[in-house]
Coordinates of C-alpha atoms in Angstrom, one line a residue:
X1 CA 0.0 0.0 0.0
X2 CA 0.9 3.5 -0.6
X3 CA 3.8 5.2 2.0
X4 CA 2.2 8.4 4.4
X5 CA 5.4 9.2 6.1
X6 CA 6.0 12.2 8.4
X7 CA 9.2 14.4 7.6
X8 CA 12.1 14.1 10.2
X9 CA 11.4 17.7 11.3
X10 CA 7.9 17.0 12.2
X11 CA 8.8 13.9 14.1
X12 CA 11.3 16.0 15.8
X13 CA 8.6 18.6 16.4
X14 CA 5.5 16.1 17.6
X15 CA 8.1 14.2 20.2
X16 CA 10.0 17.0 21.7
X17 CA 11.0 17.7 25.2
X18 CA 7.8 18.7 27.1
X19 CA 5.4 17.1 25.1
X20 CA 2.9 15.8 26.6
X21 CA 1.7 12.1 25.6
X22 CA -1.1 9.2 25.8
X23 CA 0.4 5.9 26.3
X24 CA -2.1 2.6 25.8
X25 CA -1.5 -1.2 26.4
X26 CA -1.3 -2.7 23.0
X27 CA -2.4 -5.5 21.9
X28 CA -6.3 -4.4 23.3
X29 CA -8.8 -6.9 22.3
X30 CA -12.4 -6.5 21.7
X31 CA -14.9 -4.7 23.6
X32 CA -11.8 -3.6 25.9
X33 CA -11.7 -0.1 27.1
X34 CA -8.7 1.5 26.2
X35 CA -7.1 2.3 29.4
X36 CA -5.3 5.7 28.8
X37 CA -1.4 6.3 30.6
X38 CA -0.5 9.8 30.9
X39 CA 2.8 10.8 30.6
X40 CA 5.6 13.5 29.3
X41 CA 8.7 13.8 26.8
X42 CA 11.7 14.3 29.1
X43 CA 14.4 14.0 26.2
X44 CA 16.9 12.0 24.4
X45 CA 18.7 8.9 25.4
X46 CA 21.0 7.5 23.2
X47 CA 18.7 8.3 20.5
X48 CA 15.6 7.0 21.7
X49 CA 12.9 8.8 23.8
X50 CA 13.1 9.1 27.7
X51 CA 9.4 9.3 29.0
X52 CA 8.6 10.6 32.2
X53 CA 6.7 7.8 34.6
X54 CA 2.9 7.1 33.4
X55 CA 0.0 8.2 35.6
X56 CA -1.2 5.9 36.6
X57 CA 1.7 3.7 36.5
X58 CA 1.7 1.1 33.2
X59 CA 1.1 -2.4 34.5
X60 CA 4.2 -4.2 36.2
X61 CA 6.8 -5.6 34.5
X62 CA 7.2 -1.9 33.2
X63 CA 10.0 -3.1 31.4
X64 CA 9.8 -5.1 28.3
X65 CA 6.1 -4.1 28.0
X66 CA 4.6 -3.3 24.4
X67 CA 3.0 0.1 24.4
X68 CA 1.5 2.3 21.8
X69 CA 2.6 5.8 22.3
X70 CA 0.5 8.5 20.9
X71 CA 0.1 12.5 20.7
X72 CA -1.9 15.0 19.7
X73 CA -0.8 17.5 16.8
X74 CA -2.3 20.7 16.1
X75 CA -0.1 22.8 14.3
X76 CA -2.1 22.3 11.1
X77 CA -5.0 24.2 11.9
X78 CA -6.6 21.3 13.6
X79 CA -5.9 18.7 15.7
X80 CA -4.9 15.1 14.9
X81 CA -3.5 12.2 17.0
X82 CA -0.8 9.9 15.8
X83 CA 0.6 7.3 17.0
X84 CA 3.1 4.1 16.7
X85 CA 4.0 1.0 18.5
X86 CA 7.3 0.1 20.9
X87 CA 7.9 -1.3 24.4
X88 CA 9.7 -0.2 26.9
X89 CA 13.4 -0.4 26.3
X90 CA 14.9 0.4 30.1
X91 CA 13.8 2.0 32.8
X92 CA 15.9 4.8 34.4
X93 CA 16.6 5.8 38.3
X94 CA 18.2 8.9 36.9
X95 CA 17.6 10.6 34.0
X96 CA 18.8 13.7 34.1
X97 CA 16.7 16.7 33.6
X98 CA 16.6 20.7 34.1
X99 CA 15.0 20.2 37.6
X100 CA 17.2 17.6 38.7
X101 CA 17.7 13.8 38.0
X102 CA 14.5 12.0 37.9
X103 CA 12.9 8.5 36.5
X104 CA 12.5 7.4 33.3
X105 CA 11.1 5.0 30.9
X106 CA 12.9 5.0 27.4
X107 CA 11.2 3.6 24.5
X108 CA 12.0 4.4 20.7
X109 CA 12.0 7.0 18.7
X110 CA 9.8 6.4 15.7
X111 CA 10.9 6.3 12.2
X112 CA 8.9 8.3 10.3
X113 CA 7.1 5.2 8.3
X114 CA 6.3 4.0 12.2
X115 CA 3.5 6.8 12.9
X116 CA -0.1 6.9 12.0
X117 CA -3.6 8.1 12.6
X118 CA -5.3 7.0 15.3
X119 CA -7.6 7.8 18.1
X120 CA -8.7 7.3 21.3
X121 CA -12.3 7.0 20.7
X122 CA -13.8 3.5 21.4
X123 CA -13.3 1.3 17.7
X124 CA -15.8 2.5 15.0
X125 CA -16.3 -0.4 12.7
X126 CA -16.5 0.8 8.8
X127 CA -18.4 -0.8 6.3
X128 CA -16.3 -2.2 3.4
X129 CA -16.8 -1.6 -0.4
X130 CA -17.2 -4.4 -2.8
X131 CA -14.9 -3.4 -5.0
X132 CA -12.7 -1.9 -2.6
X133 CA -8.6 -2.2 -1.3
X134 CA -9.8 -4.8 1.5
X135 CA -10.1 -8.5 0.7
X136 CA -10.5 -11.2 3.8
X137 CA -9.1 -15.0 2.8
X138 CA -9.2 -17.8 4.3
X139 CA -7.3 -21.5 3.1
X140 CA -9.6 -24.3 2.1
X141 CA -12.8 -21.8 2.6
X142 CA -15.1 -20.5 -0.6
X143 CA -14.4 -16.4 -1.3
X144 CA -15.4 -14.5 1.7
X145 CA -16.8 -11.1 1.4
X146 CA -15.6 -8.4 4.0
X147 CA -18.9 -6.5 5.4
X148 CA -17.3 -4.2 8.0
X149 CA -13.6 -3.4 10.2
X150 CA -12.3 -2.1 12.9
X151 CA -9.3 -2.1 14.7
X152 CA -10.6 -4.9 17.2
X153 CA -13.0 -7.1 14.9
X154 CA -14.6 -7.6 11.9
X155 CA -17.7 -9.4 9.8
X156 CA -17.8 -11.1 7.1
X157 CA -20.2 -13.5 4.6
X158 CA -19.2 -16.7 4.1
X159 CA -21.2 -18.2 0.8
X160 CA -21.5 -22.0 1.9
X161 CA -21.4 -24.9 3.0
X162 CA -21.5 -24.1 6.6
X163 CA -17.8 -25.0 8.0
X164 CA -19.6 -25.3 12.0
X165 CA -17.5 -22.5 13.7
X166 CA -18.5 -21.9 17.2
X167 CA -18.3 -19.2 19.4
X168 CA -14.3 -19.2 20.2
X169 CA -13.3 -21.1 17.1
X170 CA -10.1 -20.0 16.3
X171 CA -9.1 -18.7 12.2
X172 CA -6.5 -17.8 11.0
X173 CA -7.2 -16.0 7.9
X174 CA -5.4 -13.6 5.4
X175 CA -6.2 -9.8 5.6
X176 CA -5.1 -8.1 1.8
X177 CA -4.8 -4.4 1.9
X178 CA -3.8 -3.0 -1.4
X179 CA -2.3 -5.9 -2.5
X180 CA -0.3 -6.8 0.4
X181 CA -1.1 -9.9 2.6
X182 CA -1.1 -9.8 6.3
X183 CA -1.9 -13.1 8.9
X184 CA -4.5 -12.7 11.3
X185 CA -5.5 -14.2 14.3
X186 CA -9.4 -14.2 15.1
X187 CA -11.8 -15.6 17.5
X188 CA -15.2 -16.7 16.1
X189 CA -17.6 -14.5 18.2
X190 CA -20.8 -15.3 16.6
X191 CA -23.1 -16.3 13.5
X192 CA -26.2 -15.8 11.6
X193 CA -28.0 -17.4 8.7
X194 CA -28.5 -14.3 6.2
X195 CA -29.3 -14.3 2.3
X196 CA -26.2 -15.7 0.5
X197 CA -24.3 -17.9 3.5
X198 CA -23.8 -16.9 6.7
X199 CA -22.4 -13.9 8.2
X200 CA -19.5 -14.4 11.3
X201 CA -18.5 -11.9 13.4
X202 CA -14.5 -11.9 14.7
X203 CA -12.7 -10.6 17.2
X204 CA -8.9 -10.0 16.1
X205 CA -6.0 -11.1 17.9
X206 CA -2.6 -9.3 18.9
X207 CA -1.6 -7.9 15.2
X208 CA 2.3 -7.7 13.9
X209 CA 3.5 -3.6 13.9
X210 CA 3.1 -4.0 10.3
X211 CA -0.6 -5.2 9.8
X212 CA -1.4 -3.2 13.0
X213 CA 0.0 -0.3 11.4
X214 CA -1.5 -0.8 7.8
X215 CA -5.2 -1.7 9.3
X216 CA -5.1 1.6 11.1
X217 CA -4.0 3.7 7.7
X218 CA -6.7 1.5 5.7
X219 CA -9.3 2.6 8.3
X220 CA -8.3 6.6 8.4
X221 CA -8.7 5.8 4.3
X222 CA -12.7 4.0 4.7
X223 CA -13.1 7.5 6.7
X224 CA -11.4 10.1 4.7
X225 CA -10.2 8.9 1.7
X226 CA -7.3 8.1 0.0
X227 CA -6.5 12.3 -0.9
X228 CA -7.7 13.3 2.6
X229 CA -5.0 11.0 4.2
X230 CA -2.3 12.1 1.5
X231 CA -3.2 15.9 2.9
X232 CA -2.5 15.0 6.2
X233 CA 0.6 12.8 5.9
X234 CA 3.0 16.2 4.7

């Protein structure tokens, strides 16, 4: 799928000391409020960012744990969150700051083909064109048409024979944006007969950085539209 990369100076810009930052779990699955960690840029170490401890403190083990850092931007006449996915890389006693040393978590500093829209905002599902960018497979099953997405879920038709998924079947089934294949992991949470098969409703698993990342472009794209995400991605 197409590139919507954020210039070094605007990375620079968005993560800068004093910035002030929302830090989520990731890996959230369905239905799962997203719990929101409060924290604060406090600088540089050895090129990646030193973060001032969340509030309320992230889960224990701090360290190790995957993340999804995000922040708000609104230099462009509006404001827009992005964000990108890391874990916490060490955790400082003292990390040393204008007001004295003080603790730290570090985590990286994105690359600018790591950030993209998102939102804090409980997951809208978007309904998905026939003849769209989004194609759902699956090995040994008939074509399955992709009704709706979000960032936790998805539904889809399946044409026939019924396969006899149950509620907490697992799938594992092949998510094509633009071309490009991704593996997902999915738990069947429910079915209905409708006209032309039956239509299953899934709850995704924990997603690799890279499907995670080009889900959450694909969805700002159902929303805007592929020139209203080019605008915003200078």
């Amino acid at each position: 799928m197409e590139s919507y990369e954020l210039s070094v100076d605007k990375l620079s810009s968005l993560f800068a000391p004093g910035r002030d930052l929302d830090v989520l779990l990731a890996g959230r699955t369905l239905y799962q409020e997203k719990a929101v960690y409060r924290s604060r840029v406090l600088g540089l170490q050895e090129g990646d960012l030193a973060l001032s401890p969340s509030d309320p403190p992230l889960p224990a083990p701090v360290l190790g744990r995957a993340v999804e850092i995000t922040v708000v931007d609104q230099t462009e006449g509006g404001a827009r969150r992005y964000g990108y996915q890391t874990s916490v890389l060490d955790v400082l006693e003292d990390f040393p700051t204008q007001e004295g040393a003080t603790k730290a978590m570090v985590v990286m500093f994105p690359r600018s083909d790591d950030v993209y829209p998102t939102s804090l905002r409980r997951a809208r599902r978007y309904q998905v064109p026939q003849e769209g960018f989004l194609e759902l497979a699956l090995e040994g099953e008939p074509s399955l048409r992709l009704l709706d997405i979000s960032v936790k879920g998805l539904r889809f038709l399946h044409p026939g024979p019924d396969p006899g998924w149950e509620v907490d079947h697992l799938l594992y089934p092949t998510l094509v944006i633009h071309g490009q294949p991704y593996a997902l992991t999915g738990r069947m949470a429910g079915a209905k007969p409708v006209e032309g098969g039956l239509e299953y409703s899934m709850e995704l698993g924990v997603l690799h950085l890279d499907a995670w990342t080009s889900l959450l472009v694909a969805l700002h794209e159902l929303e805007h539209g592929p020139e209203a995400l080019k605008e915003e991605w200078h």
